Coordinates of C-alpha atoms in Angstrom, one line a residue:
X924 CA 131.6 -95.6 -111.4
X925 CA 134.4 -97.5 -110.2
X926 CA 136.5 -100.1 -112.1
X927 CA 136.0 -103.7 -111.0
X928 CA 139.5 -104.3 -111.8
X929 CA 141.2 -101.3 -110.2
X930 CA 140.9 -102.4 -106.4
X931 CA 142.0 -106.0 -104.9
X932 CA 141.0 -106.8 -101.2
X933 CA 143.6 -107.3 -98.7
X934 CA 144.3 -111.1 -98.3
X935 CA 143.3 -110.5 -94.5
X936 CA 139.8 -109.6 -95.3
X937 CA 139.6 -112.5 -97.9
X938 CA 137.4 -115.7 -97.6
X939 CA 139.3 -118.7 -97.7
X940 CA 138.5 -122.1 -99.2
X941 CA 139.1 -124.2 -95.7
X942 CA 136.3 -121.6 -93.8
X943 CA 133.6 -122.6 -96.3
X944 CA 130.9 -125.2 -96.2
X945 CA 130.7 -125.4 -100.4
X946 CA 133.4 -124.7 -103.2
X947 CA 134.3 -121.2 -102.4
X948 CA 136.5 -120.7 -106.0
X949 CA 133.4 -122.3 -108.2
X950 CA 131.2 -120.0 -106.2
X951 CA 133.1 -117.0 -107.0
X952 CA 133.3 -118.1 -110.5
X953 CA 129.7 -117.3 -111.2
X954 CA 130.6 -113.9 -110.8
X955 CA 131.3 -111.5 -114.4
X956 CA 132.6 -108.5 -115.2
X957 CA 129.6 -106.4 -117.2
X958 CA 130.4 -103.8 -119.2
X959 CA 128.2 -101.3 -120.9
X960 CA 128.5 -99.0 -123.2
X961 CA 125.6 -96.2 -123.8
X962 CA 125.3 -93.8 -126.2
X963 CA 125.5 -90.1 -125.3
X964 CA 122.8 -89.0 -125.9
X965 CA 121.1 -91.3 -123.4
X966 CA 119.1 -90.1 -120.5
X967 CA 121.4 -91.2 -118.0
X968 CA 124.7 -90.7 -119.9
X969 CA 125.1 -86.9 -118.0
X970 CA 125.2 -88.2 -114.5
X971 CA 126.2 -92.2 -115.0
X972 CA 128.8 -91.9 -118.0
X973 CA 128.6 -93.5 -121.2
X974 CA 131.3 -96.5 -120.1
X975 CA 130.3 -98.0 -117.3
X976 CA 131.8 -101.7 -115.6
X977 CA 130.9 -103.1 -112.6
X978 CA 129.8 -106.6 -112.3
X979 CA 127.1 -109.5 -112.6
X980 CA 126.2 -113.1 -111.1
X981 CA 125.2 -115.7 -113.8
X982 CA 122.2 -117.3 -112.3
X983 CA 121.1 -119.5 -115.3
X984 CA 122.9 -122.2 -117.4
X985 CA 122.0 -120.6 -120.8
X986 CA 123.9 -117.5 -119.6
X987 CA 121.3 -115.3 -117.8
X988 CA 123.3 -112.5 -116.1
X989 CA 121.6 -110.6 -113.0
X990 CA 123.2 -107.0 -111.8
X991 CA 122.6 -103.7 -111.2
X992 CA 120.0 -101.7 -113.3
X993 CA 122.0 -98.3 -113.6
X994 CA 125.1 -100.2 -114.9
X995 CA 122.8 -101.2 -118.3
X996 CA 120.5 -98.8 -118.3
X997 CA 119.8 -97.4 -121.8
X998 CA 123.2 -99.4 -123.0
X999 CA 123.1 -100.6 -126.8
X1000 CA 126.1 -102.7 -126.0
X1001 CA 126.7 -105.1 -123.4
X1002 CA 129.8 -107.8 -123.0
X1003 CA 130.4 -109.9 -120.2
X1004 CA 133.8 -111.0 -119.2
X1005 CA 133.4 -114.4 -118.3
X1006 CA 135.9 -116.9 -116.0
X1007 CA 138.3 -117.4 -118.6
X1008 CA 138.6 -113.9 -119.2
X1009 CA 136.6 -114.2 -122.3
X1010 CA 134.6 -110.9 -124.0
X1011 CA 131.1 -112.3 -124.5
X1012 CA 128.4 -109.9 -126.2
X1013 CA 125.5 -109.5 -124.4
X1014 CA 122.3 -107.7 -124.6
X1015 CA 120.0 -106.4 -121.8
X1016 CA 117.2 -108.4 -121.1
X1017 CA 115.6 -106.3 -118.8
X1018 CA 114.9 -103.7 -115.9
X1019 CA 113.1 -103.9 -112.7
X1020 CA 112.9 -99.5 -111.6
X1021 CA 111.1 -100.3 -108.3
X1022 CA 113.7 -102.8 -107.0
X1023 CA 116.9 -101.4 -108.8
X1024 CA 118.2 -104.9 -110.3
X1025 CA 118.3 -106.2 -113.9
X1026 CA 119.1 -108.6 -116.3
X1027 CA 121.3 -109.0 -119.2
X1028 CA 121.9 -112.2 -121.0
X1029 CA 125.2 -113.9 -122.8
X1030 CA 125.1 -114.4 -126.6
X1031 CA 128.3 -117.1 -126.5
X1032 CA 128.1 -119.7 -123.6
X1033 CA 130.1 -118.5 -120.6
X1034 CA 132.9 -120.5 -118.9
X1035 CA 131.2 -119.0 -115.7
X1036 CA 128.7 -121.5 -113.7
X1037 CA 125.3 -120.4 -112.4
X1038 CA 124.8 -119.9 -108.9
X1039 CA 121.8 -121.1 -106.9
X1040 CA 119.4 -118.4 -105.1
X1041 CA 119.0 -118.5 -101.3
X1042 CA 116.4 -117.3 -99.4
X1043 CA 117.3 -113.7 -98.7
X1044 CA 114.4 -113.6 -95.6
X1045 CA 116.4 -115.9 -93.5
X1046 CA 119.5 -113.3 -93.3
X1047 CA 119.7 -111.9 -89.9
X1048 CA 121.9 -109.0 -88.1
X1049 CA 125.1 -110.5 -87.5
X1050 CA 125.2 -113.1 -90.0
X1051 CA 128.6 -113.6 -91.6
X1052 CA 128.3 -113.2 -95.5
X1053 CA 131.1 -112.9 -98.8
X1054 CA 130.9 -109.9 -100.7
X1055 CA 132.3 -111.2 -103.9
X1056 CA 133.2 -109.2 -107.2
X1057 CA 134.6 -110.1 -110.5
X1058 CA 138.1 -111.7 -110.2
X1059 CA 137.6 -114.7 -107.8
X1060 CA 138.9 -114.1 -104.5
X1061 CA 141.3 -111.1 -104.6
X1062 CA 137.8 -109.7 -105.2
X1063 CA 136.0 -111.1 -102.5
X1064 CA 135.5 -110.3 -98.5
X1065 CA 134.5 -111.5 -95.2
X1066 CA 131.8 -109.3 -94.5
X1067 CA 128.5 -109.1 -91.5
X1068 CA 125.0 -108.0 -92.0
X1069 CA 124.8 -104.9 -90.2
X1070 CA 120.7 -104.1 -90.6
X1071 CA 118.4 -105.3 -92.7
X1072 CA 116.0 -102.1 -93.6
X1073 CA 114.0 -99.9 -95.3
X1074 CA 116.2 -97.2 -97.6
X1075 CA 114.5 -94.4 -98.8
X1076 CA 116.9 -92.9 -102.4
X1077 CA 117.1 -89.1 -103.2
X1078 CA 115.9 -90.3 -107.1
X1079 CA 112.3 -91.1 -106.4
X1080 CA 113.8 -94.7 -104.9
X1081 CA 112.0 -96.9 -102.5
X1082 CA 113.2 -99.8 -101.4
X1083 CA 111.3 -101.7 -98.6
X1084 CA 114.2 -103.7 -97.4
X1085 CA 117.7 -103.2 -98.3
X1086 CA 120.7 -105.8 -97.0
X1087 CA 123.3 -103.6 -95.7
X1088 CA 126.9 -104.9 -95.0
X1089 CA 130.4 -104.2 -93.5
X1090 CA 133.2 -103.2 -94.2
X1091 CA 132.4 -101.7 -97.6
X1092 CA 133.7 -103.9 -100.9
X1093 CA 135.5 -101.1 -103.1
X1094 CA 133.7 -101.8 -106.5
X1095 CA 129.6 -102.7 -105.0
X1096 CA 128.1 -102.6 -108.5
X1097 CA 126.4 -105.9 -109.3
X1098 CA 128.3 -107.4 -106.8
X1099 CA 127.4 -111.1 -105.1
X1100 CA 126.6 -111.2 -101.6
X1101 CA 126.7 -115.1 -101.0
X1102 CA 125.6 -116.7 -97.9
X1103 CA 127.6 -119.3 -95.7
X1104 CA 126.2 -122.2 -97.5
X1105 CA 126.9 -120.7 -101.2
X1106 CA 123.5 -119.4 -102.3
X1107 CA 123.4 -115.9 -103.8
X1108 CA 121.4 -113.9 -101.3
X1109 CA 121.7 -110.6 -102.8
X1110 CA 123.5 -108.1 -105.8
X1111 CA 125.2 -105.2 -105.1
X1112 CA 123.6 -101.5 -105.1
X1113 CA 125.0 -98.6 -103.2
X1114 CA 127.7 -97.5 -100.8
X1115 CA 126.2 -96.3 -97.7
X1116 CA 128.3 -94.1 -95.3
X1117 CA 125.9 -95.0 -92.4
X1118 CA 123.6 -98.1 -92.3
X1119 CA 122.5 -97.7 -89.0
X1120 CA 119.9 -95.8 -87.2
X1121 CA 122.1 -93.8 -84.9
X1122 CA 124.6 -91.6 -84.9
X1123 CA 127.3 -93.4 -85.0
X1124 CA 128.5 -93.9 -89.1
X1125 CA 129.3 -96.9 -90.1
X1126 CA 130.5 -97.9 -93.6
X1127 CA 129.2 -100.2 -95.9
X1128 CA 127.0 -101.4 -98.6
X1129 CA 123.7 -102.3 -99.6
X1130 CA 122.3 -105.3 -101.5
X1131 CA 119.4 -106.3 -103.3
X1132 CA 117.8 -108.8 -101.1
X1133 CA 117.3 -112.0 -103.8
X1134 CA 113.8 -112.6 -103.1
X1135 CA 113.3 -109.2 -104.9
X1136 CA 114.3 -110.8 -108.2
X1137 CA 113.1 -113.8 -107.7
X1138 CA 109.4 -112.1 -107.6
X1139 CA 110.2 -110.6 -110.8
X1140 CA 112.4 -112.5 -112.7
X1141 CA 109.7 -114.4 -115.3
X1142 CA 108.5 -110.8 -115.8
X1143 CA 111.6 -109.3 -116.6
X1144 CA 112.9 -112.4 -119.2
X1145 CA 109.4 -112.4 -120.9
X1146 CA 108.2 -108.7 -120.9
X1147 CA 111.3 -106.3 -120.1
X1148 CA 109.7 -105.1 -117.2
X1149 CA 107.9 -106.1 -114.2
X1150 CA 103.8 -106.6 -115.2
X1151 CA 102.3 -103.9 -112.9
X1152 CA 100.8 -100.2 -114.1
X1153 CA 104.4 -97.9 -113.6
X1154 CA 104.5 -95.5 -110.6
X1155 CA 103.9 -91.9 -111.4
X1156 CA 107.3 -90.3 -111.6
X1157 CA 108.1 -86.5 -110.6
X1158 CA 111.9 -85.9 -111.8
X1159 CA 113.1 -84.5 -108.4
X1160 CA 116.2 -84.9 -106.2
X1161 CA 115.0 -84.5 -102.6
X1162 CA 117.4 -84.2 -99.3
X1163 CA 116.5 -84.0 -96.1
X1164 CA 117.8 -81.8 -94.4
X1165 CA 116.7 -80.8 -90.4
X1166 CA 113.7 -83.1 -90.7
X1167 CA 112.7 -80.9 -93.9
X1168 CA 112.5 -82.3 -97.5
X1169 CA 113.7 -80.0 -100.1
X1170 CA 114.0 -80.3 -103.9
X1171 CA 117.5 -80.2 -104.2
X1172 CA 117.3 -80.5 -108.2
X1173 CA 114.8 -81.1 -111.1
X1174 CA 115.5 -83.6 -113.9
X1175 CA 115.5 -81.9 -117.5
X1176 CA 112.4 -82.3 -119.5
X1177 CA 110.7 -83.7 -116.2
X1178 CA 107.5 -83.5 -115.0
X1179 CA 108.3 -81.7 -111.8
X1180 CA 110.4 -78.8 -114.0
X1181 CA 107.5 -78.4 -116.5
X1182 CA 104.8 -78.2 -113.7
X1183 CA 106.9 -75.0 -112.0
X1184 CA 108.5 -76.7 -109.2
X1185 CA 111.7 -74.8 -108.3
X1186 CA 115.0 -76.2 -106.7
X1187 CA 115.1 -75.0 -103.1
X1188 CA 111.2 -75.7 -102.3
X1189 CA 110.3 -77.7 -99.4
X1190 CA 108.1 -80.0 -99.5
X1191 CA 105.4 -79.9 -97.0
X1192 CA 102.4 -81.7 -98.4
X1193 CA 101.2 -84.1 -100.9
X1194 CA 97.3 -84.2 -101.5
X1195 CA 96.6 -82.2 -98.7
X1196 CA 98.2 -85.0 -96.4
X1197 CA 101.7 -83.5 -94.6
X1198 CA 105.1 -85.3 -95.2
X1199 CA 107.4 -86.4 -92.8
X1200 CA 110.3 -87.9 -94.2
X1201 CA 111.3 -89.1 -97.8
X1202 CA 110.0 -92.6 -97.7
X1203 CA 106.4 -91.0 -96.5
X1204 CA 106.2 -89.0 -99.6
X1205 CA 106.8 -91.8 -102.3
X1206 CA 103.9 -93.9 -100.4
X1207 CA 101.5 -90.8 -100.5
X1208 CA 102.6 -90.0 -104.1
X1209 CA 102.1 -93.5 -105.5
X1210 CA 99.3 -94.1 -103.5
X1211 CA 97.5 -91.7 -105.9
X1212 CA 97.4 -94.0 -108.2
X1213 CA 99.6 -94.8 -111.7
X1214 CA 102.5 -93.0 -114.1
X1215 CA 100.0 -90.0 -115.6
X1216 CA 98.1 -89.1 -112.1
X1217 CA 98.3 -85.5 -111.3
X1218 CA 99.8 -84.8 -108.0
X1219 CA 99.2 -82.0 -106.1
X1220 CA 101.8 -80.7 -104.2
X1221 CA 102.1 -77.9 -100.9
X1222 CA 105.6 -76.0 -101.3
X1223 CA 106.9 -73.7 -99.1
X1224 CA 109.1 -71.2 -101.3
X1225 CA 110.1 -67.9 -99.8
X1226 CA 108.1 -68.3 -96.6
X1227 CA 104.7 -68.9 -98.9
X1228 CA 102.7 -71.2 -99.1
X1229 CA 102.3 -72.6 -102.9
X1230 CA 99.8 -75.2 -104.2
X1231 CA 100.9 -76.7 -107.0
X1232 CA 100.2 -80.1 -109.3
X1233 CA 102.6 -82.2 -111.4
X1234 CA 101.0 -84.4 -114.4
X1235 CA 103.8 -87.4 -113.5
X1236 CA 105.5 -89.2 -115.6
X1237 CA 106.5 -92.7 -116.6
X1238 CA 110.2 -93.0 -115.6
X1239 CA 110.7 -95.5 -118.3
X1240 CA 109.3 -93.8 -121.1
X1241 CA 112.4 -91.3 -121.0
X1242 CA 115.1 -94.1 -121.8
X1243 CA 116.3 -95.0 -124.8
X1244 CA 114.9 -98.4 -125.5
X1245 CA 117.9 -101.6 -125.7
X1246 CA 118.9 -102.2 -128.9
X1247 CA 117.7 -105.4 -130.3
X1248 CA 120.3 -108.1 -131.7

């Protein structure tokens, strides 16, 4: 995971105060450094580390932090470096899996101002945004909405509209993508290497749109977790590859690898009903109903046809839970 501190943007590509509508350097103020510690034996600490640092946008006055939910996932400590360059400890409030985002909140007050949401649905191709990371605004850039989209994720990820950018900020995670009149329209996911629907690649990244967490958030800072029966979860890495999905890899202890799924399967059919593309088979494996459903699946392994069923999972269940403080 990159460093938020290891990368400045060139003073080209930087916003400057006399181009913006609202304080551009109180804006960018509202922006943290999060950094997370998690203990080895985590779930995640194999493929995402046990340090991790990327950043987070303070979004309430008592020090409510939103980022991205692989930075704290499973961490038993969290400190946020505010505007003054102060540690604060932290602790994660909570997790949103469908949407990606969560929350963690301060423990000290922060020298860091909230930030006001915007309405993430107005955004349109085109529009100029600031991509804006911890460090004020040698960590910022003049970026364009590119597409506005669905993005289907290898890791059982579906997200029904993601807000992709360009060019690319060097350290995305938890990032601020902040309209032209201030408002926090979105926090940073993923780098894409193409965010358009052609063949031409493009660059970039993708955000969060802020109306996703803003349906959430009184779920999240009461409950942990969004209030809705879990999707059932499968512990498979799928890529498509010449308009075929195949299982790439199988999460240990998961579902998928107990039920006798085998890397190199493709895909062909989920319930009977054929699969086109990755985004297709989420939406005819949730549709079955919640975490715990058995699904059956139609592989193709070795030229045969194989008929199989997976008791899913809940994807939650196999974290460790935050430590309370």
């Amino acid at each position: 995971m990159p460093d938020p501190f290891d990368t400045e943007i060139s003073k080209a590509q930087q916003p400057r105060p006399e181009d913006c509508a609202f304080d551009l350097e109180r804006t960018l103020s509202s922006v943290v450094c999060v950094r997370a510690q998690v203990p080895a034996d985590a779930y995640s600490a194999r493929r995402m580390g046990t340090d991790r640092a990327g950043h987070g946008v303070v979004i309430r006055n008592d020090g409510l932090v939103a980022t991205i939910g692989y930075l704290i996932n499973e961490a038993d400590q969290i400190w946020i470096i505010d505007g003054a360059h102060r540690a604060i400890p932290g602790h994660v409030v909570g997790q949103d899996p469908e949407t990606g985002y969560g929350l963690v909140q301060a423990l000290k007050p922060l020298q860091s101002p909230p930030i006001q949401f915007g309405d993430s649905s107005r955004l349109r191709e085109g529009d100029p945004v600031i991509v804006a990371g911890y460090g004020g605004r040698g960590h910022a850039l003049n970026a364009r909405v590119i597409s506005k989209r669905e993005f289907a994720g290898y890791w059982e990820y579906l997200l029904e509209e993601g807000i992709f950018t360009s060019p690319p900020h060097p350290n995305w995670g938890g990032s601020a993508l902040i309209g032209q009149d201030g408002l926090l329209l979105g926090v940073g996911s993923l780098f894409v290497q193409q965010i358009l629907m052609s063949d031409s690649p493009v660059d970039g990244n993708m955000f969060i749109p802020v109306n996703f967490i803003k349906n959430s958030l009184e779920d999240l800072i009461a409950y942990g977790s969004p209030r809705k029966p879990s999707r059932p979860w499968l512990g498979i890495t799928t890529a498509e590859a010449e308009n075929r999905l195949v299982i790439a890899r199988l999460n240990r202890g998961g579902p998928a690898r107990r039920s006798g799924l085998q890397v190199g399967d493709f895909v062909v059919a989920i319930n009977g009903q054929t699969v086109n593309d990755l985004a297709d088979m989420y939406r005819k494996i949730w549709s079955l109903g919640q975490a715990g459903v058995e699904v059956p699946m139609t592989v193709l392994r070795d030229g045969d046809a194989l008929e199989i069923k997976v008791k899913s999972g809940n994807r939650s269940e196999r974290n460790k839970p935050p430590r309370l403080h």
